[in-house]
């Protein structure tokens, strides 16, 4: 029988909280070999300081891309990611700020352009979640914050990025398995993740004639700072998937590489489901 979702914390999450991140998430497999799939490309990754975004950043760097990372407040995490990128022989620009602000989204894209001369891959990935037991507990402030954090910036930053994206470039959006199967304790969060799926499909149609591809990844339970920061008990996190464990960020990065590079040249408007084997439709 399927286990219920995790018991939610009553407190607000603390993004970037690392003290319960044991064991440390795996960012990239030691034996992952880059083959210049993103050579001379420039990528901007929101929420690239930690978790899935950090893994994407390091994979892209190993494939030859320079990276701009947008993050909210976690300087230590962001600097650690930067070091990993530099170790791969690539450049990294850290951009700190709040994606809820449209002006900041535009500023972030402009900074990337000023530093690197352009943009080829936009990865929309930043998000927050505030688990609650029932709809009654989701007040207006939480609802606004969840939508303003998880979906508004997709419109703001993508609009700014389109100034620079060209034929062959791509956009990758991070949704969630909760968009497809729902989640008892994440009513507002899962709604934003569903919006991301629809946004991806619609935008892919808008941009197809320019040959700018728009795809996404829908992760299942992945071991990142978001998880111990928002759930009380993480002891059986991911155990109810067919593969019987949580995924590592290192198992996500390669899918983003695939969607970013020419290998996926005939794919747009689609999602890759990296969720330990849960069957979902769509
Ligand atoms: P994470 O906490 O490591 O990364 C999220 C990052 O988003 C944070 O580091 C933070 O800097 C950034 N962020 C949040 N609000 C922001 C704001 N207002 N402005 C700028 N930056 C902001 O967590 P993660 O698990 O790697 O999450 C990455 C993505 O994966 C999210 O979209 C999340 O919804 C999705 N996801 C995660 C899981 C999972 O189990 N970890 C499952 C499904 C989907
Ligand atoms: Mg973080």
PDB file of C-alpha atoms and ligand atoms in Angstrom:
ATOM      1  CA  UNK A   1       0.000   0.000   0.000  1.00  0.00           C
ATOM      2  CA  UNK A   2       1.211   3.476  -0.825  1.00  0.00           C
ATOM      3  CA  UNK A   3       2.525   5.373   2.190  1.00  0.00           C
ATOM      4  CA  UNK A   4       1.061   8.815   2.851  1.00  0.00           C
ATOM      5  CA  UNK A   5       3.055  11.924   2.037  1.00  0.00           C
ATOM      6  CA  UNK A   6       5.503  13.167   4.634  1.00  0.00           C
ATOM      7  CA  UNK A   7       4.228  14.734   7.823  1.00  0.00           C
ATOM      8  CA  UNK A   8       4.556  18.466   7.297  1.00  0.00           C
ATOM      9  CA  UNK A   9       6.399  20.903   9.544  1.00  0.00           C
ATOM     10  CA  UNK A  10       4.306  23.651  11.030  1.00  0.00           C
ATOM     11  CA  UNK A  11       7.157  26.124  10.669  1.00  0.00           C
ATOM     12  CA  UNK A  12       8.031  27.835   7.436  1.00  0.00           C
ATOM     13  CA  UNK A  13      10.875  26.202   5.547  1.00  0.00           C
ATOM     14  CA  UNK A  14      14.353  27.588   5.699  1.00  0.00           C
ATOM     15  CA  UNK A  15      15.733  27.399   2.181  1.00  0.00           C
ATOM     16  CA  UNK A  16      19.362  26.446   2.036  1.00  0.00           C
ATOM     17  CA  UNK A  17      19.338  24.921   5.503  1.00  0.00           C
ATOM     18  CA  UNK A  18      22.130  22.408   5.245  1.00  0.00           C
ATOM     19  CA  UNK A  19      22.494  21.021   8.749  1.00  0.00           C
ATOM     20  CA  UNK A  20      20.220  18.056   8.129  1.00  0.00           C
ATOM     21  CA  UNK A  21      21.720  17.335   4.711  1.00  0.00           C
ATOM     22  CA  UNK A  22      23.278  14.052   5.755  1.00  0.00           C
ATOM     23  CA  UNK A  23      24.439  12.292   3.729  1.00  0.00           C
ATOM     24  CA  UNK A  24      25.596  15.062   1.377  1.00  0.00           C
ATOM     25  CA  UNK A  25      23.744  14.848  -1.953  1.00  0.00           C
ATOM     26  CA  UNK A  26      25.732  13.532  -4.907  1.00  0.00           C
ATOM     27  CA  UNK A  27      26.144  16.390  -7.412  1.00  0.00           C
ATOM     28  CA  UNK A  28      27.708  14.501 -10.348  1.00  0.00           C
ATOM     29  CA  UNK A  29      28.926  10.956 -10.766  1.00  0.00           C
ATOM     30  CA  UNK A  30      32.683  10.759 -10.628  1.00  0.00           C
ATOM     31  CA  UNK A  31      32.674   8.772 -13.854  1.00  0.00           C
ATOM     32  CA  UNK A  32      30.460  11.225 -15.800  1.00  0.00           C
ATOM     33  CA  UNK A  33      32.433  12.114 -18.916  1.00  0.00           C
ATOM     34  CA  UNK A  34      31.780  15.381 -20.661  1.00  0.00           C
ATOM     35  CA  UNK A  35      32.004  15.463 -24.454  1.00  0.00           C
ATOM     36  CA  UNK A  36      31.668  19.166 -25.310  1.00  0.00           C
ATOM     37  CA  UNK A  37      27.919  18.868 -25.808  1.00  0.00           C
ATOM     38  CA  UNK A  38      27.562  22.471 -24.603  1.00  0.00           C
ATOM     39  CA  UNK A  39      30.890  23.860 -25.746  1.00  0.00           C
ATOM     40  CA  UNK A  40      30.868  27.669 -26.007  1.00  0.00           C
ATOM     41  CA  UNK A  41      27.299  27.808 -24.680  1.00  0.00           C
ATOM     42  CA  UNK A  42      26.101  30.114 -21.930  1.00  0.00           C
ATOM     43  CA  UNK A  43      23.519  28.894 -19.444  1.00  0.00           C
ATOM     44  CA  UNK A  44      21.595  30.681 -16.713  1.00  0.00           C
ATOM     45  CA  UNK A  45      20.174  28.473 -13.958  1.00  0.00           C
ATOM     46  CA  UNK A  46      17.776  29.777 -11.309  1.00  0.00           C
ATOM     47  CA  UNK A  47      18.213  28.103  -7.930  1.00  0.00           C
ATOM     48  CA  UNK A  48      21.593  26.862  -9.147  1.00  0.00           C
ATOM     49  CA  UNK A  49      23.209  27.251  -5.735  1.00  0.00           C
ATOM     50  CA  UNK A  50      22.125  23.866  -4.402  1.00  0.00           C
ATOM     51  CA  UNK A  51      20.248  20.628  -5.042  1.00  0.00           C
ATOM     52  CA  UNK A  52      19.084  19.903  -8.570  1.00  0.00           C
ATOM     53  CA  UNK A  53      20.196  23.316  -9.886  1.00  0.00           C
ATOM     54  CA  UNK A  54      23.753  22.778  -8.632  1.00  0.00           C
ATOM     55  CA  UNK A  55      23.876  19.387 -10.320  1.00  0.00           C
ATOM     56  CA  UNK A  56      22.649  20.910 -13.591  1.00  0.00           C
ATOM     57  CA  UNK A  57      25.268  23.668 -13.304  1.00  0.00           C
ATOM     58  CA  UNK A  58      28.165  21.246 -12.786  1.00  0.00           C
ATOM     59  CA  UNK A  59      27.004  18.897 -15.585  1.00  0.00           C
ATOM     60  CA  UNK A  60      26.660  21.843 -17.984  1.00  0.00           C
ATOM     61  CA  UNK A  61      30.148  23.035 -17.008  1.00  0.00           C
ATOM     62  CA  UNK A  62      31.609  19.569 -17.593  1.00  0.00           C
ATOM     63  CA  UNK A  63      30.020  19.756 -21.060  1.00  0.00           C
ATOM     64  CA  UNK A  64      31.805  23.053 -21.732  1.00  0.00           C
ATOM     65  CA  UNK A  65      29.274  25.781 -20.835  1.00  0.00           C
ATOM     66  CA  UNK A  66      29.818  28.954 -18.828  1.00  0.00           C
ATOM     67  CA  UNK A  67      27.229  29.367 -16.112  1.00  0.00           C
ATOM     68  CA  UNK A  68      25.250  32.158 -14.448  1.00  0.00           C
ATOM     69  CA  UNK A  69      23.543  31.150 -11.234  1.00  0.00           C
ATOM     70  CA  UNK A  70      20.620  32.993  -9.671  1.00  0.00           C
ATOM     71  CA  UNK A  71      19.945  32.357  -5.984  1.00  0.00           C
ATOM     72  CA  UNK A  72      18.031  33.967  -3.164  1.00  0.00           C
ATOM     73  CA  UNK A  73      20.349  34.235  -0.133  1.00  0.00           C
ATOM     74  CA  UNK A  74      22.563  31.156   0.287  1.00  0.00           C
ATOM     75  CA  UNK A  75      26.020  32.677  -0.343  1.00  0.00           C
ATOM     76  CA  UNK A  76      27.899  29.695   1.032  1.00  0.00           C
ATOM     77  CA  UNK A  77      26.060  27.214  -1.199  1.00  0.00           C
ATOM     78  CA  UNK A  78      26.443  29.484  -4.224  1.00  0.00           C
ATOM     79  CA  UNK A  79      30.189  29.894  -3.687  1.00  0.00           C
ATOM     80  CA  UNK A  80      30.593  26.141  -3.340  1.00  0.00           C
ATOM     81  CA  UNK A  81      28.823  25.642  -6.669  1.00  0.00           C
ATOM     82  CA  UNK A  82      31.002  28.306  -8.261  1.00  0.00           C
ATOM     83  CA  UNK A  83      34.122  26.488  -7.080  1.00  0.00           C
ATOM     84  CA  UNK A  84      32.852  23.247  -8.646  1.00  0.00           C
ATOM     85  CA  UNK A  85      32.252  25.027 -11.962  1.00  0.00           C
ATOM     86  CA  UNK A  86      35.675  26.663 -11.959  1.00  0.00           C
ATOM     87  CA  UNK A  87      37.176  23.250 -11.225  1.00  0.00           C
ATOM     88  CA  UNK A  88      35.558  22.051 -14.455  1.00  0.00           C
ATOM     89  CA  UNK A  89      37.481  24.801 -16.273  1.00  0.00           C
ATOM     90  CA  UNK A  90      34.470  27.068 -16.866  1.00  0.00           C
ATOM     91  CA  UNK A  91      33.405  30.504 -15.686  1.00  0.00           C
ATOM     92  CA  UNK A  92      30.631  31.137 -13.191  1.00  0.00           C
ATOM     93  CA  UNK A  93      28.730  34.327 -12.457  1.00  0.00           C
ATOM     94  CA  UNK A  94      26.758  34.445  -9.188  1.00  0.00           C
ATOM     95  CA  UNK A  95      23.645  36.633  -9.182  1.00  0.00           C
ATOM     96  CA  UNK A  96      21.935  37.068  -5.835  1.00  0.00           C
ATOM     97  CA  UNK A  97      18.384  38.359  -5.596  1.00  0.00           C
ATOM     98  CA  UNK A  98      14.672  37.713  -5.413  1.00  0.00           C
ATOM     99  CA  UNK A  99      13.102  36.294  -8.561  1.00  0.00           C
ATOM    100  CA  UNK A 100       9.678  37.395  -7.354  1.00  0.00           C
ATOM    101  CA  UNK A 101      10.680  40.870  -8.554  1.00  0.00           C
ATOM    102  CA  UNK A 102      10.266  41.369 -12.302  1.00  0.00           C
ATOM    103  CA  UNK A 103      12.999  44.048 -12.371  1.00  0.00           C
ATOM    104  CA  UNK A 104      15.472  41.666 -10.775  1.00  0.00           C
ATOM    105  CA  UNK A 105      14.678  38.968 -13.355  1.00  0.00           C
ATOM    106  CA  UNK A 106      15.511  41.382 -16.152  1.00  0.00           C
ATOM    107  CA  UNK A 107      18.632  42.551 -14.331  1.00  0.00           C
ATOM    108  CA  UNK A 108      19.826  38.939 -13.934  1.00  0.00           C
ATOM    109  CA  UNK A 109      19.541  38.289 -17.678  1.00  0.00           C
ATOM    110  CA  UNK A 110      21.309  41.577 -18.483  1.00  0.00           C
ATOM    111  CA  UNK A 111      24.161  40.741 -16.083  1.00  0.00           C
ATOM    112  CA  UNK A 112      24.609  37.377 -17.780  1.00  0.00           C
ATOM    113  CA  UNK A 113      24.691  39.063 -21.193  1.00  0.00           C
ATOM    114  CA  UNK A 114      27.193  41.686 -19.963  1.00  0.00           C
ATOM    115  CA  UNK A 115      29.487  39.038 -18.495  1.00  0.00           C
ATOM    116  CA  UNK A 116      29.336  36.357 -21.171  1.00  0.00           C
ATOM    117  CA  UNK A 117      27.984  38.141 -24.251  1.00  0.00           C
ATOM    118  CA  UNK A 118      24.724  36.250 -24.584  1.00  0.00           C
ATOM    119  CA  UNK A 119      22.559  33.371 -23.429  1.00  0.00           C
ATOM    120  CA  UNK A 120      21.827  29.959 -24.968  1.00  0.00           C
ATOM    121  CA  UNK A 121      20.140  27.902 -22.268  1.00  0.00           C
ATOM    122  CA  UNK A 122      17.709  29.120 -19.606  1.00  0.00           C
ATOM    123  CA  UNK A 123      16.933  26.697 -16.773  1.00  0.00           C
ATOM    124  CA  UNK A 124      13.964  27.765 -14.643  1.00  0.00           C
ATOM    125  CA  UNK A 125      14.367  25.807 -11.428  1.00  0.00           C
ATOM    126  CA  UNK A 126      14.008  27.936  -8.266  1.00  0.00           C
ATOM    127  CA  UNK A 127      11.072  27.077  -6.005  1.00  0.00           C
ATOM    128  CA  UNK A 128       9.792  26.863  -2.459  1.00  0.00           C
ATOM    129  CA  UNK A 129       7.182  24.729  -0.739  1.00  0.00           C
ATOM    130  CA  UNK A 130       5.190  25.172   2.475  1.00  0.00           C
ATOM    131  CA  UNK A 131       3.542  21.857   3.370  1.00  0.00           C
ATOM    132  CA  UNK A 132       0.138  22.112   5.071  1.00  0.00           C
ATOM    133  CA  UNK A 133      -2.361  19.496   6.220  1.00  0.00           C
ATOM    134  CA  UNK A 134      -5.424  21.038   4.634  1.00  0.00           C
ATOM    135  CA  UNK A 135      -6.681  23.746   2.303  1.00  0.00           C
ATOM    136  CA  UNK A 136      -7.973  25.642   5.353  1.00  0.00           C
ATOM    137  CA  UNK A 137      -4.410  26.184   6.542  1.00  0.00           C
ATOM    138  CA  UNK A 138      -3.280  27.835   3.310  1.00  0.00           C
ATOM    139  CA  UNK A 139      -3.815  31.536   3.852  1.00  0.00           C
ATOM    140  CA  UNK A 140      -3.614  34.271   1.228  1.00  0.00           C
ATOM    141  CA  UNK A 141      -0.040  35.162   2.103  1.00  0.00           C
ATOM    142  CA  UNK A 142       1.231  31.628   1.626  1.00  0.00           C
ATOM    143  CA  UNK A 143      -0.756  31.208  -1.577  1.00  0.00           C
ATOM    144  CA  UNK A 144       0.661  34.405  -3.052  1.00  0.00           C
ATOM    145  CA  UNK A 145       4.185  33.565  -1.956  1.00  0.00           C
ATOM    146  CA  UNK A 146       4.051  30.092  -3.498  1.00  0.00           C
ATOM    147  CA  UNK A 147       2.720  31.329  -6.831  1.00  0.00           C
ATOM    148  CA  UNK A 148       4.935  34.434  -6.880  1.00  0.00           C
ATOM    149  CA  UNK A 149       8.022  32.295  -6.212  1.00  0.00           C
ATOM    150  CA  UNK A 150       7.307  29.197  -8.270  1.00  0.00           C
ATOM    151  CA  UNK A 151       5.572  30.409 -11.428  1.00  0.00           C
ATOM    152  CA  UNK A 152       5.613  34.232 -11.833  1.00  0.00           C
ATOM    153  CA  UNK A 153       9.409  34.290 -12.374  1.00  0.00           C
ATOM    154  CA  UNK A 154       9.024  31.814 -15.246  1.00  0.00           C
ATOM    155  CA  UNK A 155       7.139  34.555 -17.087  1.00  0.00           C
ATOM    156  CA  UNK A 156       9.403  37.429 -15.977  1.00  0.00           C
ATOM    157  CA  UNK A 157      12.797  35.885 -16.629  1.00  0.00           C
ATOM    158  CA  UNK A 158      11.827  34.010 -19.778  1.00  0.00           C
ATOM    159  CA  UNK A 159      10.454  37.234 -21.265  1.00  0.00           C
ATOM    160  CA  UNK A 160      13.799  38.929 -20.560  1.00  0.00           C
ATOM    161  CA  UNK A 161      15.783  35.942 -21.862  1.00  0.00           C
ATOM    162  CA  UNK A 162      13.949  35.958 -25.192  1.00  0.00           C
ATOM    163  CA  UNK A 163      15.818  39.148 -26.072  1.00  0.00           C
ATOM    164  CA  UNK A 164      18.931  37.005 -26.461  1.00  0.00           C
ATOM    165  CA  UNK A 165      17.857  33.418 -27.210  1.00  0.00           C
ATOM    166  CA  UNK A 166      18.227  32.344 -30.842  1.00  0.00           C
ATOM    167  CA  UNK A 167      17.735  29.448 -33.253  1.00  0.00           C
ATOM    168  CA  UNK A 168      18.923  26.220 -31.578  1.00  0.00           C
ATOM    169  CA  UNK A 169      18.790  27.592 -28.023  1.00  0.00           C
ATOM    170  CA  UNK A 170      16.610  26.055 -25.357  1.00  0.00           C
ATOM    171  CA  UNK A 171      14.590  26.583 -22.193  1.00  0.00           C
ATOM    172  CA  UNK A 172      14.212  23.882 -19.532  1.00  0.00           C
ATOM    173  CA  UNK A 173      11.643  24.102 -16.741  1.00  0.00           C
ATOM    174  CA  UNK A 174      11.564  22.140 -13.487  1.00  0.00           C
ATOM    175  CA  UNK A 175       8.115  20.817 -12.600  1.00  0.00           C
ATOM    176  CA  UNK A 176       7.425  17.900 -10.231  1.00  0.00           C
ATOM    177  CA  UNK A 177       5.743  14.512 -10.036  1.00  0.00           C
ATOM    178  CA  UNK A 178       3.195  16.308  -7.804  1.00  0.00           C
ATOM    179  CA  UNK A 179       1.914  18.168 -10.896  1.00  0.00           C
ATOM    180  CA  UNK A 180       0.860  14.846 -12.418  1.00  0.00           C
ATOM    181  CA  UNK A 181      -0.428  12.847  -9.461  1.00  0.00           C
ATOM    182  CA  UNK A 182      -1.261  15.577  -6.910  1.00  0.00           C
ATOM    183  CA  UNK A 183       0.031  15.824  -3.352  1.00  0.00           C
ATOM    184  CA  UNK A 184      -2.067  15.830  -0.200  1.00  0.00           C
ATOM    185  CA  UNK A 185       0.162  18.266   1.705  1.00  0.00           C
ATOM    186  CA  UNK A 186       1.325  20.430  -1.190  1.00  0.00           C
ATOM    187  CA  UNK A 187      -1.902  21.750  -2.695  1.00  0.00           C
ATOM    188  CA  UNK A 188      -0.560  25.188  -3.641  1.00  0.00           C
ATOM    189  CA  UNK A 189       2.939  23.980  -4.591  1.00  0.00           C
ATOM    190  CA  UNK A 190       1.608  21.176  -6.816  1.00  0.00           C
ATOM    191  CA  UNK A 191      -0.712  23.713  -8.486  1.00  0.00           C
ATOM    192  CA  UNK A 192       2.270  25.870  -9.436  1.00  0.00           C
ATOM    193  CA  UNK A 193       4.041  22.784 -10.764  1.00  0.00           C
ATOM    194  CA  UNK A 194       0.996  22.013 -12.936  1.00  0.00           C
ATOM    195  CA  UNK A 195       1.113  25.599 -14.197  1.00  0.00           C
ATOM    196  CA  UNK A 196       4.748  25.004 -15.186  1.00  0.00           C
ATOM    197  CA  UNK A 197       3.695  22.029 -17.325  1.00  0.00           C
ATOM    198  CA  UNK A 198       1.082  24.111 -19.157  1.00  0.00           C
ATOM    199  CA  UNK A 199       3.483  27.050 -19.461  1.00  0.00           C
ATOM    200  CA  UNK A 200       6.064  24.739 -21.041  1.00  0.00           C
ATOM    201  CA  UNK A 201       3.616  23.283 -23.549  1.00  0.00           C
ATOM    202  CA  UNK A 202       2.212  26.676 -24.561  1.00  0.00           C
ATOM    203  CA  UNK A 203       5.586  28.392 -24.805  1.00  0.00           C
ATOM    204  CA  UNK A 204       7.004  25.524 -26.850  1.00  0.00           C
ATOM    205  CA  UNK A 205       4.308  26.197 -29.440  1.00  0.00           C
ATOM    206  CA  UNK A 206       4.997  29.935 -29.418  1.00  0.00           C
ATOM    207  CA  UNK A 207       8.733  29.482 -29.910  1.00  0.00           C
ATOM    208  CA  UNK A 208       8.776  26.507 -32.282  1.00  0.00           C
ATOM    209  CA  UNK A 209       8.936  28.726 -35.359  1.00  0.00           C
ATOM    210  CA  UNK A 210      12.108  30.300 -33.979  1.00  0.00           C
ATOM    211  CA  UNK A 211      13.532  26.830 -33.299  1.00  0.00           C
ATOM    212  CA  UNK A 212      13.877  27.615 -29.603  1.00  0.00           C
ATOM    213  CA  UNK A 213      12.888  24.431 -27.802  1.00  0.00           C
ATOM    214  CA  UNK A 214      11.050  24.435 -24.460  1.00  0.00           C
ATOM    215  CA  UNK A 215      11.027  21.263 -22.364  1.00  0.00           C
ATOM    216  CA  UNK A 216      11.012  20.243 -18.738  1.00  0.00           C
ATOM    217  CA  UNK A 217      11.935  17.735 -16.093  1.00  0.00           C
ATOM    218  CA  UNK A 218       9.432  16.423 -13.536  1.00  0.00           C
ATOM    219  CA  UNK A 219      11.437  15.080 -10.576  1.00  0.00           C
ATOM    220  CA  UNK A 220      10.124  12.671  -7.977  1.00  0.00           C
ATOM    221  CA  UNK A 221      11.679  12.602  -4.478  1.00  0.00           C
ATOM    222  CA  UNK A 222      15.231  13.920  -4.802  1.00  0.00           C
ATOM    223  CA  UNK A 223      17.658  14.356  -1.916  1.00  0.00           C
ATOM    224  CA  UNK A 224      18.239  18.145  -1.781  1.00  0.00           C
ATOM    225  CA  UNK A 225      18.234  20.903   0.902  1.00  0.00           C
ATOM    226  CA  UNK A 226      14.563  21.577   0.114  1.00  0.00           C
ATOM    227  CA  UNK A 227      13.626  18.263   1.714  1.00  0.00           C
ATOM    228  CA  UNK A 228      15.009  18.441   5.280  1.00  0.00           C
ATOM    229  CA  UNK A 229      14.195  22.169   5.256  1.00  0.00           C
ATOM    230  CA  UNK A 230      10.485  21.453   4.741  1.00  0.00           C
ATOM    231  CA  UNK A 231       9.679  17.972   6.067  1.00  0.00           C
ATOM    232  CA  UNK A 232       9.990  16.788   9.684  1.00  0.00           C
ATOM    233  CA  UNK A 233      10.742  13.160   9.098  1.00  0.00           C
ATOM    234  CA  UNK A 234      12.920  12.325   6.120  1.00  0.00           C
ATOM    235  CA  UNK A 235      13.794   8.794   7.234  1.00  0.00           C
ATOM    236  CA  UNK A 236      11.653   7.094   4.585  1.00  0.00           C
ATOM    237  CA  UNK A 237      11.802   9.818   1.942  1.00  0.00           C
ATOM    238  CA  UNK A 238      11.459   8.205  -1.487  1.00  0.00           C
ATOM    239  CA  UNK A 239      11.001   4.680  -0.127  1.00  0.00           C
ATOM    240  CA  UNK A 240       7.544   4.358  -1.661  1.00  0.00           C
ATOM    241  CA  UNK A 241       8.795   4.685  -5.253  1.00  0.00           C
ATOM    242  CA  UNK A 242       9.128   1.493  -7.344  1.00  0.00           C
ATOM    243  CA  UNK A 243      12.927   1.795  -7.118  1.00  0.00           C
ATOM    244  CA  UNK A 244      12.513   2.084  -3.348  1.00  0.00           C
ATOM    245  CA  UNK A 245      14.773   5.054  -2.682  1.00  0.00           C
ATOM    246  CA  UNK A 246      15.125   8.793  -3.142  1.00  0.00           C
ATOM    247  CA  UNK A 247      16.984  10.021  -6.205  1.00  0.00           C
ATOM    248  CA  UNK A 248      20.249  11.943  -6.142  1.00  0.00           C
ATOM    249  CA  UNK A 249      20.747  15.272  -7.950  1.00  0.00           C
ATOM    250  CA  UNK A 250      23.435  13.484  -9.984  1.00  0.00           C
ATOM    251  CA  UNK A 251      20.617  11.445 -11.560  1.00  0.00           C
ATOM    252  CA  UNK A 252      18.932  14.613 -12.848  1.00  0.00           C
ATOM    253  CA  UNK A 253      21.809  16.589 -14.378  1.00  0.00           C
ATOM    254  CA  UNK A 254      22.265  14.335 -17.432  1.00  0.00           C
ATOM    255  CA  UNK A 255      18.611  14.788 -18.465  1.00  0.00           C
ATOM    256  CA  UNK A 256      19.045  18.568 -18.440  1.00  0.00           C
ATOM    257  CA  UNK A 257      22.169  18.176 -20.582  1.00  0.00           C
ATOM    258  CA  UNK A 258      20.145  16.116 -23.051  1.00  0.00           C
ATOM    259  CA  UNK A 259      17.371  18.728 -23.232  1.00  0.00           C
ATOM    260  CA  UNK A 260      19.871  21.598 -23.516  1.00  0.00           C
ATOM    261  CA  UNK A 261      21.972  20.208 -26.354  1.00  0.00           C
ATOM    262  CA  UNK A 262      21.483  19.202 -29.969  1.00  0.00           C
ATOM    263  CA  UNK A 263      20.776  15.574 -29.015  1.00  0.00           C
ATOM    264  CA  UNK A 264      17.167  16.581 -28.318  1.00  0.00           C
ATOM    265  CA  UNK A 265      16.776  18.706 -31.456  1.00  0.00           C
ATOM    266  CA  UNK A 266      13.379  17.150 -32.387  1.00  0.00           C
ATOM    267  CA  UNK A 267      11.874  17.351 -28.886  1.00  0.00           C
ATOM    268  CA  UNK A 268       9.856  20.318 -27.636  1.00  0.00           C
ATOM    269  CA  UNK A 269       6.976  20.784 -25.192  1.00  0.00           C
ATOM    270  CA  UNK A 270       7.834  17.528 -23.372  1.00  0.00           C
ATOM    271  CA  UNK A 271       8.772  16.392 -19.865  1.00  0.00           C
ATOM    272  CA  UNK A 272      11.245  13.769 -18.709  1.00  0.00           C
ATOM    273  CA  UNK A 273       9.983  11.974 -15.605  1.00  0.00           C
ATOM    274  CA  UNK A 274      12.825  11.217 -13.209  1.00  0.00           C
ATOM    275  CA  UNK A 275      10.885   9.763 -10.336  1.00  0.00           C
ATOM    276  CA  UNK A 276      12.066   6.260  -9.458  1.00  0.00           C
ATOM    277  CA  UNK A 277       9.519   4.563 -11.682  1.00  0.00           C
ATOM    278  CA  UNK A 278       6.181   6.055 -10.687  1.00  0.00           C
ATOM    279  CA  UNK A 279       3.748   5.747 -13.609  1.00  0.00           C
ATOM    280  CA  UNK A 280       2.120   9.012 -14.521  1.00  0.00           C
ATOM    281  CA  UNK A 281       0.105  10.054 -17.535  1.00  0.00           C
ATOM    282  CA  UNK A 282       1.164  12.943 -19.763  1.00  0.00           C
TER     283      UNK A 282
HETATM  284  P1  LIG B   1      16.914  23.664  -3.415  1.00  0.00           P
HETATM  285  O1  LIG B   1      16.360  24.294  -2.194  1.00  0.00           O
HETATM  286  O2  LIG B   1      18.282  23.088  -3.363  1.00  0.00           O
HETATM  287  O3  LIG B   1      16.884  24.706  -4.628  1.00  0.00           O
HETATM  288  C1  LIG B   1      15.918  25.686  -4.784  1.00  0.00           C
HETATM  289  C2  LIG B   1      16.594  27.044  -4.884  1.00  0.00           C
HETATM  290  O4  LIG B   1      15.654  28.018  -5.303  1.00  0.00           O
HETATM  291  C3  LIG B   1      17.137  27.583  -3.566  1.00  0.00           C
HETATM  292  O5  LIG B   1      18.474  27.215  -3.385  1.00  0.00           O
HETATM  293  C4  LIG B   1      16.966  29.096  -3.661  1.00  0.00           C
HETATM  294  O6  LIG B   1      18.165  29.811  -3.786  1.00  0.00           O
HETATM  295  C5  LIG B   1      16.150  29.275  -4.933  1.00  0.00           C
HETATM  296  N1  LIG B   1      15.044  30.190  -4.698  1.00  0.00           N
HETATM  297  C6  LIG B   1      13.908  29.962  -3.996  1.00  0.00           C
HETATM  298  N2  LIG B   1      13.145  31.071  -3.981  1.00  0.00           N
HETATM  299  C7  LIG B   1      13.818  32.021  -4.692  1.00  0.00           C
HETATM  300  C8  LIG B   1      13.564  33.387  -5.006  1.00  0.00           C
HETATM  301  N3  LIG B   1      12.445  34.011  -4.608  1.00  0.00           N
HETATM  302  N4  LIG B   1      14.495  34.060  -5.723  1.00  0.00           N
HETATM  303  C9  LIG B   1      15.637  33.458  -6.135  1.00  0.00           C
HETATM  304  N5  LIG B   1      15.926  32.166  -5.870  1.00  0.00           N
HETATM  305  C10 LIG B   1      15.024  31.464  -5.144  1.00  0.00           C
HETATM  306  O7  LIG B   1      15.852  22.553  -3.840  1.00  0.00           O
HETATM  307  P2  LIG B   1      15.742  21.520  -5.069  1.00  0.00           P
HETATM  308  O8  LIG B   1      15.031  20.351  -4.510  1.00  0.00           O
HETATM  309  O9  LIG B   1      17.000  21.338  -5.788  1.00  0.00           O
HETATM  310  O10 LIG B   1      14.691  22.273  -6.005  1.00  0.00           O
HETATM  311  C11 LIG B   1      14.932  22.546  -7.370  1.00  0.00           C
HETATM  312  C12 LIG B   1      13.653  22.363  -8.142  1.00  0.00           C
HETATM  313  O11 LIG B   1      13.278  20.982  -8.140  1.00  0.00           O
HETATM  314  C13 LIG B   1      12.442  23.117  -7.594  1.00  0.00           C
HETATM  315  O12 LIG B   1      11.716  23.655  -8.691  1.00  0.00           O
HETATM  316  C14 LIG B   1      11.613  22.033  -6.940  1.00  0.00           C
HETATM  317  O13 LIG B   1      10.239  22.349  -6.906  1.00  0.00           O
HETATM  318  C15 LIG B   1      11.901  20.878  -7.874  1.00  0.00           C
HETATM  319  N6  LIG B   1      11.593  19.563  -7.310  1.00  0.00           N
HETATM  320  C16 LIG B   1      12.314  19.064  -6.269  1.00  0.00           C
HETATM  321  C17 LIG B   1      11.982  17.812  -5.761  1.00  0.00           C
HETATM  322  C18 LIG B   1      12.761  17.197  -4.619  1.00  0.00           C
HETATM  323  O14 LIG B   1      12.344  16.135  -4.132  1.00  0.00           O
HETATM  324  N7  LIG B   1      13.848  17.787  -4.171  1.00  0.00           N
HETATM  325  C19 LIG B   1      10.923  17.085  -6.308  1.00  0.00           C
HETATM  326  C20 LIG B   1      10.207  17.636  -7.364  1.00  0.00           C
HETATM  327  C21 LIG B   1      10.541  18.870  -7.869  1.00  0.00           C
HETATM  328 MG1  LIG B   2      19.711  26.492  -1.851  1.00  0.00          MG
END
